[in-house]
GROMACS .gro file of C-alpha atoms in nm:
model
  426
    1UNK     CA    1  -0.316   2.150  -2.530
    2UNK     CA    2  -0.097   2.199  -2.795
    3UNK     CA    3  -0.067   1.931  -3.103
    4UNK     CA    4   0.288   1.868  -3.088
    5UNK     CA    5   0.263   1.839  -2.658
    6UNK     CA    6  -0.020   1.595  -2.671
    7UNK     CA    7   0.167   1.419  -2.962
    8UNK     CA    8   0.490   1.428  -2.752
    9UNK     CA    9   0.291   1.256  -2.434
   10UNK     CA   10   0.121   0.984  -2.637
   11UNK     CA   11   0.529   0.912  -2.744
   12UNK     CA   12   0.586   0.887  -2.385
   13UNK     CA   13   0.249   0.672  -2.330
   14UNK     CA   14   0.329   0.432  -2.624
   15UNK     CA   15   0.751   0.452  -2.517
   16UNK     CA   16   0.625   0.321  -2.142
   17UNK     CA   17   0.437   0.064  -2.280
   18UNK     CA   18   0.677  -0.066  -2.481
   19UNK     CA   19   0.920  -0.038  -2.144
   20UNK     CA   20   0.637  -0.269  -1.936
   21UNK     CA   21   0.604  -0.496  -2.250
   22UNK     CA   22   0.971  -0.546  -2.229
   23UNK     CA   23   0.934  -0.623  -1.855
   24UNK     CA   24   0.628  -0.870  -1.894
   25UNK     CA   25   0.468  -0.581  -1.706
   26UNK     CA   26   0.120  -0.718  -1.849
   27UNK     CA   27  -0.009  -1.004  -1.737
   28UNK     CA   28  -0.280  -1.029  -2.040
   29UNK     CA   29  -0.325  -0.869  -2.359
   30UNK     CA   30  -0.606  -0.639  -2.222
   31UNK     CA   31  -0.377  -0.477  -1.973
   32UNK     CA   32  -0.194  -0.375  -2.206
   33UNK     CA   33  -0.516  -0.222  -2.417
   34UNK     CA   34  -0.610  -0.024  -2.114
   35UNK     CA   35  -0.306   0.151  -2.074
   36UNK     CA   36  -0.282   0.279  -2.416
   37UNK     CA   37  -0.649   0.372  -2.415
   38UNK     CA   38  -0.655   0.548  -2.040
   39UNK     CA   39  -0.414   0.895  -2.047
   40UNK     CA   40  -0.229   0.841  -1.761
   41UNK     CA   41  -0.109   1.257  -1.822
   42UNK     CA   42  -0.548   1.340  -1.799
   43UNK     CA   43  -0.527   1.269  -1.421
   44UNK     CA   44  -0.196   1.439  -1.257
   45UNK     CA   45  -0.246   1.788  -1.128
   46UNK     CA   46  -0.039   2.016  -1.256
   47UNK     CA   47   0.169   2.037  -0.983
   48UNK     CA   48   0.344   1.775  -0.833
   49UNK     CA   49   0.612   1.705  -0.571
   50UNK     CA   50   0.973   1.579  -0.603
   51UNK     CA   51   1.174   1.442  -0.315
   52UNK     CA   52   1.447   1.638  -0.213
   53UNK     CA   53   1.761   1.534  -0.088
   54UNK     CA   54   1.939   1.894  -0.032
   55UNK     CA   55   1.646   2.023   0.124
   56UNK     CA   56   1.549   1.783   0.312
   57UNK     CA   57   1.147   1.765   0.206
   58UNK     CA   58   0.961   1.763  -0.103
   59UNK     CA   59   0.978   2.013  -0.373
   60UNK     CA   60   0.709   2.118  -0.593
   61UNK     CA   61   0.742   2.049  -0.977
   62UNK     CA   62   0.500   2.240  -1.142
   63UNK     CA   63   0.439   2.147  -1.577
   64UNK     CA   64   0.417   2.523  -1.620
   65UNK     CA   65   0.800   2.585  -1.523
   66UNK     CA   66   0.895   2.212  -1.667
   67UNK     CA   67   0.686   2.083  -1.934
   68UNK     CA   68   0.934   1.785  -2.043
   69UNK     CA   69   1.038   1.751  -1.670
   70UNK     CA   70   0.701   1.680  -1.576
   71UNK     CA   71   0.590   1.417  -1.832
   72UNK     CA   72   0.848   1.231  -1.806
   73UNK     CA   73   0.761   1.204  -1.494
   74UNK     CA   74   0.414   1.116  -1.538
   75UNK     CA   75   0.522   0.830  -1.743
   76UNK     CA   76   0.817   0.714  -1.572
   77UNK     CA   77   0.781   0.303  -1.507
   78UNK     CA   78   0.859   0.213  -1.183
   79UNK     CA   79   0.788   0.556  -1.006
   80UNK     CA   80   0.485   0.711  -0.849
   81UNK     CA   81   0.419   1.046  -0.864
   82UNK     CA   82   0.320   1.235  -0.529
   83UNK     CA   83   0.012   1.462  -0.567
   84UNK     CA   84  -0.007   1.579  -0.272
   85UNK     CA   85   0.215   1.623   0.055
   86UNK     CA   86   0.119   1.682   0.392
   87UNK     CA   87  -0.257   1.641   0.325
   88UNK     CA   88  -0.230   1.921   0.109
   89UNK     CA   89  -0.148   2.163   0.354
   90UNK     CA   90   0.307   2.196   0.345
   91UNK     CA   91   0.477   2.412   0.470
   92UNK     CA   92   0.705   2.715   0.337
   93UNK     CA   93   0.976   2.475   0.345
   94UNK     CA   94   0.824   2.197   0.150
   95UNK     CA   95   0.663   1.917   0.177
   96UNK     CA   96   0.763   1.662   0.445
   97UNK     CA   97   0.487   1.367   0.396
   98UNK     CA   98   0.319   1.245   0.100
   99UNK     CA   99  -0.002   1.138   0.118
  100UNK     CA  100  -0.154   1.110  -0.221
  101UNK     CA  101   0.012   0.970  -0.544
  102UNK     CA  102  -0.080   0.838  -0.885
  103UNK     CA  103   0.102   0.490  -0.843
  104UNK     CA  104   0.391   0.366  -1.034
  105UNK     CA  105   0.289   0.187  -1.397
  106UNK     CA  106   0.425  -0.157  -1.280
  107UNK     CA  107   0.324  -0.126  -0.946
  108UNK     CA  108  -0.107  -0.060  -1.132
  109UNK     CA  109  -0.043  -0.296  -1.371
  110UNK     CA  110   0.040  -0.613  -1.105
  111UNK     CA  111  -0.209  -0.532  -0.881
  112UNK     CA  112  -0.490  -0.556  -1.128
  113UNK     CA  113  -0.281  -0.857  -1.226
  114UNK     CA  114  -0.361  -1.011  -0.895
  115UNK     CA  115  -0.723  -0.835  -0.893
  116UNK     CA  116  -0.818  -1.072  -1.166
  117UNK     CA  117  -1.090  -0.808  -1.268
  118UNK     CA  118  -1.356  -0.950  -1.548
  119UNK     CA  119  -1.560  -0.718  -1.739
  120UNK     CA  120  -1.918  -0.698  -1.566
  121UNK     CA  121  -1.798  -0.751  -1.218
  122UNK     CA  122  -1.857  -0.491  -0.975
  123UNK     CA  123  -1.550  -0.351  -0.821
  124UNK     CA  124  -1.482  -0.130  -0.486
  125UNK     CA  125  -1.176   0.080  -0.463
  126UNK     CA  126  -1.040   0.222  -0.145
  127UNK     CA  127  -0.813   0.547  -0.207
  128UNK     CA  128  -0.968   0.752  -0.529
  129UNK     CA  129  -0.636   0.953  -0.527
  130UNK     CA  130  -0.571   1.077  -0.881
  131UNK     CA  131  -0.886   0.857  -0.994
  132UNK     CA  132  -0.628   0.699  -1.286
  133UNK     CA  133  -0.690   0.330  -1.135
  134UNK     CA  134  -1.090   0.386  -1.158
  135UNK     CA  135  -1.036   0.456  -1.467
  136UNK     CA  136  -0.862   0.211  -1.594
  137UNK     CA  137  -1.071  -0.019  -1.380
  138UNK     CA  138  -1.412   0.132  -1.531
  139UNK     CA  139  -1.270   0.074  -1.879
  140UNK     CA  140  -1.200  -0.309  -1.757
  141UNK     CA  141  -1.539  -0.350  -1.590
  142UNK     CA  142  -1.790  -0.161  -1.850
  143UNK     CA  143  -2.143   0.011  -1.771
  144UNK     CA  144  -2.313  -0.114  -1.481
  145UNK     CA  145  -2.668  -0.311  -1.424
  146UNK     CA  146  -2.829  -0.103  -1.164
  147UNK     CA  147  -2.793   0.013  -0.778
  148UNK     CA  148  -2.792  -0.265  -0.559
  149UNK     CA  149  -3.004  -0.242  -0.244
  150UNK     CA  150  -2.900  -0.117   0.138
  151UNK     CA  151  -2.803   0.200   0.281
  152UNK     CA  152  -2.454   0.413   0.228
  153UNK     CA  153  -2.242   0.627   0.454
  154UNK     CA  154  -2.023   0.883   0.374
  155UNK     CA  155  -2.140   1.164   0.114
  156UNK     CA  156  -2.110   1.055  -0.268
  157UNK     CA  157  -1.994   1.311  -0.523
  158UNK     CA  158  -2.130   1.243  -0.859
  159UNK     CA  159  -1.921   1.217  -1.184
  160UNK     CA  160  -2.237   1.236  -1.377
  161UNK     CA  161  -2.202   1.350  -1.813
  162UNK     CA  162  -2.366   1.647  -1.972
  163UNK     CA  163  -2.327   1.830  -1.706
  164UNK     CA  164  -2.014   2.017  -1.760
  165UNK     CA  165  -1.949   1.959  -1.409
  166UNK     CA  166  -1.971   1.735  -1.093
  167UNK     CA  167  -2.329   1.698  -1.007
  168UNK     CA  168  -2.275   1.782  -0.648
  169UNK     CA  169  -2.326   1.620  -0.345
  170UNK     CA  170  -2.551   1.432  -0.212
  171UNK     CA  171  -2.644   1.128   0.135
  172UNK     CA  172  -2.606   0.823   0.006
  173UNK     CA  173  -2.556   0.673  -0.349
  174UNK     CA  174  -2.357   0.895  -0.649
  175UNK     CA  175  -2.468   0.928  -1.005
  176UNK     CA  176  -2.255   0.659  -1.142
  177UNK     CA  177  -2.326   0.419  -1.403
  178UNK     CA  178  -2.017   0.194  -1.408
  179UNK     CA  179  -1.986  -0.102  -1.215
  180UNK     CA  180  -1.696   0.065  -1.020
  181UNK     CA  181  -1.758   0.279  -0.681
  182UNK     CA  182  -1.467   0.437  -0.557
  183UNK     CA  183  -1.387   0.555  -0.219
  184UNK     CA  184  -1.182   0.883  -0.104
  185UNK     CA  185  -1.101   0.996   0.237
  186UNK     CA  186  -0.981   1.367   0.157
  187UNK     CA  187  -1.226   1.581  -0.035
  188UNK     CA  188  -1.056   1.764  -0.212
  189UNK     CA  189  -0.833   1.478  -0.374
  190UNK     CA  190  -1.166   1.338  -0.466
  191UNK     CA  191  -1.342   1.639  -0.666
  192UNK     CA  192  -1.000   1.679  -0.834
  193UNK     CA  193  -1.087   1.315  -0.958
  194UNK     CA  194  -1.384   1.359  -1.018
  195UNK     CA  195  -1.340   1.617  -1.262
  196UNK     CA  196  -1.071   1.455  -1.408
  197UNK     CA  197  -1.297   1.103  -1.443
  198UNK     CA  198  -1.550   1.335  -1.565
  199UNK     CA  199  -1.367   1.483  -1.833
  200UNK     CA  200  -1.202   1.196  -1.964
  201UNK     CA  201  -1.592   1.007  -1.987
  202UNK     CA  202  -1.557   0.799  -1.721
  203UNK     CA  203  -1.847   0.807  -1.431
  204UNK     CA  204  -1.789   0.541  -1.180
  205UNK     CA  205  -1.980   0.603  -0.854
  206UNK     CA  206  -1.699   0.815  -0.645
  207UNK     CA  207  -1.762   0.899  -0.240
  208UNK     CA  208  -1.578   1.085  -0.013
  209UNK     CA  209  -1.583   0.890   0.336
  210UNK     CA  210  -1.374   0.641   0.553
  211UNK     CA  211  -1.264   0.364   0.297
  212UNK     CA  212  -1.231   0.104   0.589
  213UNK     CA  213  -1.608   0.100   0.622
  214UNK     CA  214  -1.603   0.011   0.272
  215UNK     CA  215  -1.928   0.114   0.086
  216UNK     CA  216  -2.186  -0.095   0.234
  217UNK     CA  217  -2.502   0.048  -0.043
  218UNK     CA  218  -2.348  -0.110  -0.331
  219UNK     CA  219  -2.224  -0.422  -0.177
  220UNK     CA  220  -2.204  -0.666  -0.253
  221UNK     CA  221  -1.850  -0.637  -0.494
  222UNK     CA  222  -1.681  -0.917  -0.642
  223UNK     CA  223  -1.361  -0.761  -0.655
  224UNK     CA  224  -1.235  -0.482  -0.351
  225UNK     CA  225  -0.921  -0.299  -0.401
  226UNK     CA  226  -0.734  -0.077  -0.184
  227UNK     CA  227  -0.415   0.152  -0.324
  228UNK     CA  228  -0.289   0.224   0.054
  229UNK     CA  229  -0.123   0.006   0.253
  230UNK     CA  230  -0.234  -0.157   0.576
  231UNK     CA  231  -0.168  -0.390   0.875
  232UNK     CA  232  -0.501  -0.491   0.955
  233UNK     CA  233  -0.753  -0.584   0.698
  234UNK     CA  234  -1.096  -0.426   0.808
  235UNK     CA  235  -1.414  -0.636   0.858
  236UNK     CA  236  -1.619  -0.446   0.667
  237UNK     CA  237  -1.458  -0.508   0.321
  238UNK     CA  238  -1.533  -0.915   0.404
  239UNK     CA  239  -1.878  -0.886   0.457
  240UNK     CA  240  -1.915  -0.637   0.166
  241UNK     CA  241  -1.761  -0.867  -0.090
  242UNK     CA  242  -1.924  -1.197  -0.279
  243UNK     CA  243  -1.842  -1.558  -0.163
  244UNK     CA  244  -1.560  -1.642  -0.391
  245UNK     CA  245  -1.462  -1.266  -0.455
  246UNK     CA  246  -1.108  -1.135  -0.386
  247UNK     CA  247  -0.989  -0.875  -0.156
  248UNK     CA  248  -0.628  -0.693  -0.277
  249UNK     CA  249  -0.442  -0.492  -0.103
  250UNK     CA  250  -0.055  -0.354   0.010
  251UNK     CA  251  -0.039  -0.514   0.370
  252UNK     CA  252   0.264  -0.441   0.595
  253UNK     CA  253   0.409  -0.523   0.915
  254UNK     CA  254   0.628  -0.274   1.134
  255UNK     CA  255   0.896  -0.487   1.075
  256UNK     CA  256   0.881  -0.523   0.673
  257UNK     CA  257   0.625  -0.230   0.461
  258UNK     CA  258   0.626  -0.469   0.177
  259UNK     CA  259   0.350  -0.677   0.125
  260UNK     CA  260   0.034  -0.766  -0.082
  261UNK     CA  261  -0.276  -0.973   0.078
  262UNK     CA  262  -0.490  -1.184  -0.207
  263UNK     CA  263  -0.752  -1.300   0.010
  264UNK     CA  264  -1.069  -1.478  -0.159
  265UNK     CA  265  -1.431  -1.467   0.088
  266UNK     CA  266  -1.476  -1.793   0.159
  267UNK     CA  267  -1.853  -1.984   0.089
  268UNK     CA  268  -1.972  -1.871   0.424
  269UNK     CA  269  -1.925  -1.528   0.366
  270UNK     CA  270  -1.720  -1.482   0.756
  271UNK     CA  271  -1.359  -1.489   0.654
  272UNK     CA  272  -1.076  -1.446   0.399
  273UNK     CA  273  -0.767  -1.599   0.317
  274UNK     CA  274  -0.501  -1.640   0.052
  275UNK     CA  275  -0.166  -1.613   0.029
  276UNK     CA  276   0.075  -1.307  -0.002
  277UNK     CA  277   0.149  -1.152  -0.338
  278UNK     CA  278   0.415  -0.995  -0.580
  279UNK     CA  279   0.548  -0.752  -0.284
  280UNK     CA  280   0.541  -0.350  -0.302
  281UNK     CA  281   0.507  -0.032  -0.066
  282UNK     CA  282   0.205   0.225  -0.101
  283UNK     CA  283   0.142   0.523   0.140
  284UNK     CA  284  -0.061   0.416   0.410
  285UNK     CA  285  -0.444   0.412   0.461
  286UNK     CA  286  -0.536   0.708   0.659
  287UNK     CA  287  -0.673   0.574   0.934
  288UNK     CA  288  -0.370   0.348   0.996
  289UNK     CA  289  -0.111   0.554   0.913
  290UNK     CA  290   0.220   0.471   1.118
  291UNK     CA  291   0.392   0.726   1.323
  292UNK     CA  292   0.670   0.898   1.170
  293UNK     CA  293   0.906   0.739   1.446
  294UNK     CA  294   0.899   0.403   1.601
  295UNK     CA  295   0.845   0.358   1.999
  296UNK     CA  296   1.182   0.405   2.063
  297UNK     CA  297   1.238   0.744   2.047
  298UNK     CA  298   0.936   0.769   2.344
  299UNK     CA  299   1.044   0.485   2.550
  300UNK     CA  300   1.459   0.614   2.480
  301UNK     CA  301   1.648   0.809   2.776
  302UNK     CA  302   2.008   0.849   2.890
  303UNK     CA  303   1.937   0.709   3.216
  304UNK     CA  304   1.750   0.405   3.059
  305UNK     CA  305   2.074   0.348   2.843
  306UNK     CA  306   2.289   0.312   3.154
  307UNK     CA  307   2.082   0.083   3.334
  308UNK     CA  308   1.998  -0.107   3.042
  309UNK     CA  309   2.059  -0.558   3.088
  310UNK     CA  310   2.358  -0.602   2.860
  311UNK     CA  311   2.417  -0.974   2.716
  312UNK     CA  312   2.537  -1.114   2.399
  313UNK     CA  313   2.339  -1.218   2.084
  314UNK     CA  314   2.372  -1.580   1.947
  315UNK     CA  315   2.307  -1.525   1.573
  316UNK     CA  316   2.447  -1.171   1.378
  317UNK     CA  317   2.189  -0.949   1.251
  318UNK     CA  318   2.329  -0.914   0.950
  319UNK     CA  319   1.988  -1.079   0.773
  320UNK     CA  320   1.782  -0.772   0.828
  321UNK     CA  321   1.948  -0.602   0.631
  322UNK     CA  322   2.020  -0.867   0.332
  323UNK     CA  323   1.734  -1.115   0.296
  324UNK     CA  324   1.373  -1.000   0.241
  325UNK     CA  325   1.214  -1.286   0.271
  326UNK     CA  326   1.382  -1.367   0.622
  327UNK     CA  327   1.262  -1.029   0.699
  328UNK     CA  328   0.918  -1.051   0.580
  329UNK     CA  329   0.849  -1.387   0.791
  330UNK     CA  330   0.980  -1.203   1.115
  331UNK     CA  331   0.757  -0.963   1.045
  332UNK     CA  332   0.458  -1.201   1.103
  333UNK     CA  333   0.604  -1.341   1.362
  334UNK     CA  334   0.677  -1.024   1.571
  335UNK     CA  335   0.393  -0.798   1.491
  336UNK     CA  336   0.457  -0.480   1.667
  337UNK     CA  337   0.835  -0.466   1.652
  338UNK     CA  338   0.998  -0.211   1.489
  339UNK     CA  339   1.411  -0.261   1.344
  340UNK     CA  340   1.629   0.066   1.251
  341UNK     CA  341   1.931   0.065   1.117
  342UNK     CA  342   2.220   0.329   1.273
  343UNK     CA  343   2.532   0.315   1.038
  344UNK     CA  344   2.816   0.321   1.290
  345UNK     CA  345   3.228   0.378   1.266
  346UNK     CA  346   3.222   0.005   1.386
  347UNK     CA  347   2.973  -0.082   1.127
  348UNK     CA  348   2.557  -0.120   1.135
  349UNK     CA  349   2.358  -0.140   1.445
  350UNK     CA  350   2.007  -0.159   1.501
  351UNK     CA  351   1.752  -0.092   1.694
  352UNK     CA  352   1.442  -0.259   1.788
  353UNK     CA  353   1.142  -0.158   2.000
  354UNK     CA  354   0.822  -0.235   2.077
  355UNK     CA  355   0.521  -0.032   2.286
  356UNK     CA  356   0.705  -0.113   2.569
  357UNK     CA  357   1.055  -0.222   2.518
  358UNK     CA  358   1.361  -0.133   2.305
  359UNK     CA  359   1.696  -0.362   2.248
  360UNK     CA  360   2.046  -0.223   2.097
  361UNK     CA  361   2.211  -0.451   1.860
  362UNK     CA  362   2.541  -0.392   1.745
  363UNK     CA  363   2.727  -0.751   1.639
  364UNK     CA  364   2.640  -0.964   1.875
  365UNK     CA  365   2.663  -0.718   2.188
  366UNK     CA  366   2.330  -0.614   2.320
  367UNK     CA  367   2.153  -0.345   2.535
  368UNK     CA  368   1.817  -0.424   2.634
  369UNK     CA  369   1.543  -0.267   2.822
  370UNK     CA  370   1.156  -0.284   2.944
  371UNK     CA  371   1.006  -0.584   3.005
  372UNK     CA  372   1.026  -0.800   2.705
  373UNK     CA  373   1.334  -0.969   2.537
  374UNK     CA  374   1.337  -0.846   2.214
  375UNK     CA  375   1.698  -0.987   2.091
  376UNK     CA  376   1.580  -1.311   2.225
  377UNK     CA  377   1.212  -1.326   2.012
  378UNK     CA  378   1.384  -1.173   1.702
  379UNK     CA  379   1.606  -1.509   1.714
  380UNK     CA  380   1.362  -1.725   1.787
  381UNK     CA  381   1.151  -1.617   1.465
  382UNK     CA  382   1.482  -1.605   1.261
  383UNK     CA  383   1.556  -2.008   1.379
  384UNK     CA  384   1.180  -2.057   1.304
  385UNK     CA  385   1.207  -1.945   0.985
  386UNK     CA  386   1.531  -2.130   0.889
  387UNK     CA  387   1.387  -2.495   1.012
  388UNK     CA  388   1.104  -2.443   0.839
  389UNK     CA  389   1.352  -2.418   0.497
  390UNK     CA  390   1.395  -2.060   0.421
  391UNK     CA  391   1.024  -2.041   0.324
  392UNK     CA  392   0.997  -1.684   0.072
  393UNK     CA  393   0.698  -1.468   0.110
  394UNK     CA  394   0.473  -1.604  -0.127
  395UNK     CA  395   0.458  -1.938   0.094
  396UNK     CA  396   0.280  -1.746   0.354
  397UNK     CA  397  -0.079  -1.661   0.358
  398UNK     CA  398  -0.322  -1.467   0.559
  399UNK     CA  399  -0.650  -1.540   0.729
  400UNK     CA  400  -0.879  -1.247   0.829
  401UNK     CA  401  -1.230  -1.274   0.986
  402UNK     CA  402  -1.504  -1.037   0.968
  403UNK     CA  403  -1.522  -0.955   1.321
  404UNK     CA  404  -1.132  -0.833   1.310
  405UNK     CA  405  -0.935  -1.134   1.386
  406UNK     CA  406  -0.612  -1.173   1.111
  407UNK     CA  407  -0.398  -1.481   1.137
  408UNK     CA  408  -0.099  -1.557   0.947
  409UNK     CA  409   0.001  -1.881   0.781
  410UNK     CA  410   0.289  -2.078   0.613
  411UNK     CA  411   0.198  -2.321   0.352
  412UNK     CA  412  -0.174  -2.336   0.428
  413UNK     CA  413  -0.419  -2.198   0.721
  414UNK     CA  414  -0.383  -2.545   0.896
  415UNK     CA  415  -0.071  -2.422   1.007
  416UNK     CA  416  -0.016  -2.049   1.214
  417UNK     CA  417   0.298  -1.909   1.245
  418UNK     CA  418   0.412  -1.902   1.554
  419UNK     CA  419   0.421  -1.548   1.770
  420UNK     CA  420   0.551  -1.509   2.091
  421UNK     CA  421   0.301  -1.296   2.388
  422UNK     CA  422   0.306  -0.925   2.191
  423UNK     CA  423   0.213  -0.575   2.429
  424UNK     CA  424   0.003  -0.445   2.170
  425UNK     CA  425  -0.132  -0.429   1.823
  426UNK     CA  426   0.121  -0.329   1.543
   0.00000   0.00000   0.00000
């Protein structure tokens, strides 16, 4: 790298923090340390992909062709970056799903807010990606105290220094010697981090597997964070994480993607709860990643339409579309239920479906079908919602056991939101 580039990206580095500073993007002084310390530039590839709107898919932008172009992407704000698209295999056409990223600088920066990470605490992450966030997170944590008991799954790929190189793989347990093991689903994302956590002197213990099973040889982690979103918190992570340790990650519902779950392990080790978090959207974990399209467009047919129950709606849905918070509390309510909007000459419709049922909703005149009332449960949750004073996001919490139960809140866990009977898991 030439002097004046690298001089030109720490400009960019020190001009981004100034932009977060400006935004109280740092919760505490130290946050602040870590991102000038940690080159955010050391861990993007040098190709990454830009969203399209003429072509309809992403676009690769590669620092070669577009030096400038690229780092000021790297160090835009409030942006992620995609990495890679279509789990690294698009198509001549582009990419047409992202499924790995380097995460927006806010979007880092107020999740390790709500991590609460202390130096000397041992700290899972689920979704290596770019291995930027281990990094900053080994920097946070320090050098570790030793391996903790138990056996592993998954294969670990070692980051280990003086090497020159990865140190392989091997069953079990990496080389690391940081209190931070970090867990990758797609190999080849994760030896791309590894050299990248390698060169930058960083050697956290980093394994290619299933993060839902967590990493049960290191366990047990006083801090476990996860930089894909989910609907269902998995079992594993509890059991894998102190009493009195906290559990972060981007939770969603079908109805609203925006979420974040701060759950602390209770004393008995079986459960966690806490309430919801600053909101944001991050690509979803792997193993629950939603369908491109709802159920509607498998439960949808011409004939259905004209047989369809037609009624009238009591309340406009004009809501979805204007107040989060209304949305987000639905959401809970209704898991399962998906709501597109279809701009119209008469104005916005929408459409909601569930495994077995859709409803059109366009004003207040309806078209229903399948078994369930959809129009009449989405109204029900909004009235719920309203009597209960407009409650925002952050008064709701979540309760998740470690045999896979998850129960929302409002105020406290003493008392459930309501739900009406659901056909299936969201």
């Amino acid at each position: 790298m030439t002097t004046d580039l690298a001089r030109g990206l720490d400009d960019l580095r020190a001009r981004a923090a100034a932009e977060l500073d400006a935004a109280d993007g740092f919760a505490e002084p130290w946050m602040r340390d870590l991102f000038v310390r940690v080159p955010r530039h050391a861990f993007v590839p040098e190709r990454v992909w830009e969203w399209s709107v003429e072509a309809g898919s992403y676009q690769p932008l590669d620092r070669a062709d577009d030096p400038d172009g690229w780092a000021r992407r790297v160090h835009d704000m409030t942006r992620p970056v995609v990495t890679q698209v279509d789990d690294g295999r698009p198509g001549p056409a582009g990419g047409v799903l992202s499924t790995s990223s380097i995460s927006a600088p806010d979007a880092v920066f107020a999740m390790l807010a709500a991590l609460d990470v202390r130096p000397g605490q041992r700290v899972l992450e689920i979704g290596t990606g770019t291995g930027y966030n281990a990094a900053l997170l080994c920097e946070r944590t320090g050098e570790g105290t030793g391996e903790a008991p138990g056996a592993g799954t998954g294969t670990a790929l070692g980051t280990g220094k003086g090497t020159g190189k990865s140190t392989g793989e091997a069953p079990g347990m990496g080389t690391g010697e940081w209190n931070v093991t970090t867990v990758e689903i797609d190999a080849e994302v994760a030896r791309a981090a590894a050299e990248a956590l390698r060169t930058a002197g960083y050697h956290p213990t980093l394994v290619i597997g299933d993060g839902e099973d967590g990493h049960r040889r290191k366990a047990p982690y006083d801090r476990i964070i996860s930089t894909a979103a989910l609907s269902r918190v998995p079992g594993a992570w509890i059991t894998q994480t102190r009493p009195g340790g906290l559990i972060v990650a981007p939770w969603r519902t079908t109805l609203q993607p925006r979420g974040l779950a701060v759950l602390r392990v209770t004393a008995e080790g079986n459960r966690a709860e806490g309430h919801f978090g600053h909101p944001m959207a991050f690509m979803d974990l792997r193993g629950q990643r939603r369908a491109g399209r709802s159920p509607l467009h498998a439960l949808y047919t011409p004939d259905a339409w004209e047989t369809a129950r037609r009624g009238t709606a009591d309340l406009e849905p004009d809501w979805l579309t204007d107040d989060f918070h209304a949305r987000f509390a639905v959401g809970l309510m209704l898991p399962g239920m998906y709501a597109e909007r279809q701009d119209t000459d008469a104005g916005p419709a929408w459409w909601l479906s569930t495994a077995t049922s859709w409803a059109h909703l366009a004003g207040r005149s309806v078209r229903q079908w399948g078994p369930r009332d959809l129009v009449a449960d989405l109204e029900e949750a909004y009235r719920r919602w309203s009597k209960a004073g407009e409650p925002e996001l952050y008064d709701y919490g979540l309760t998740v056991t470690a045999d896979g139960g998850q129960y929302p809140w409002l105020h406290d866990p003493e008392h459930p939101v309501w739900q009406p009977d659901t056909d299936g898991p969201p």
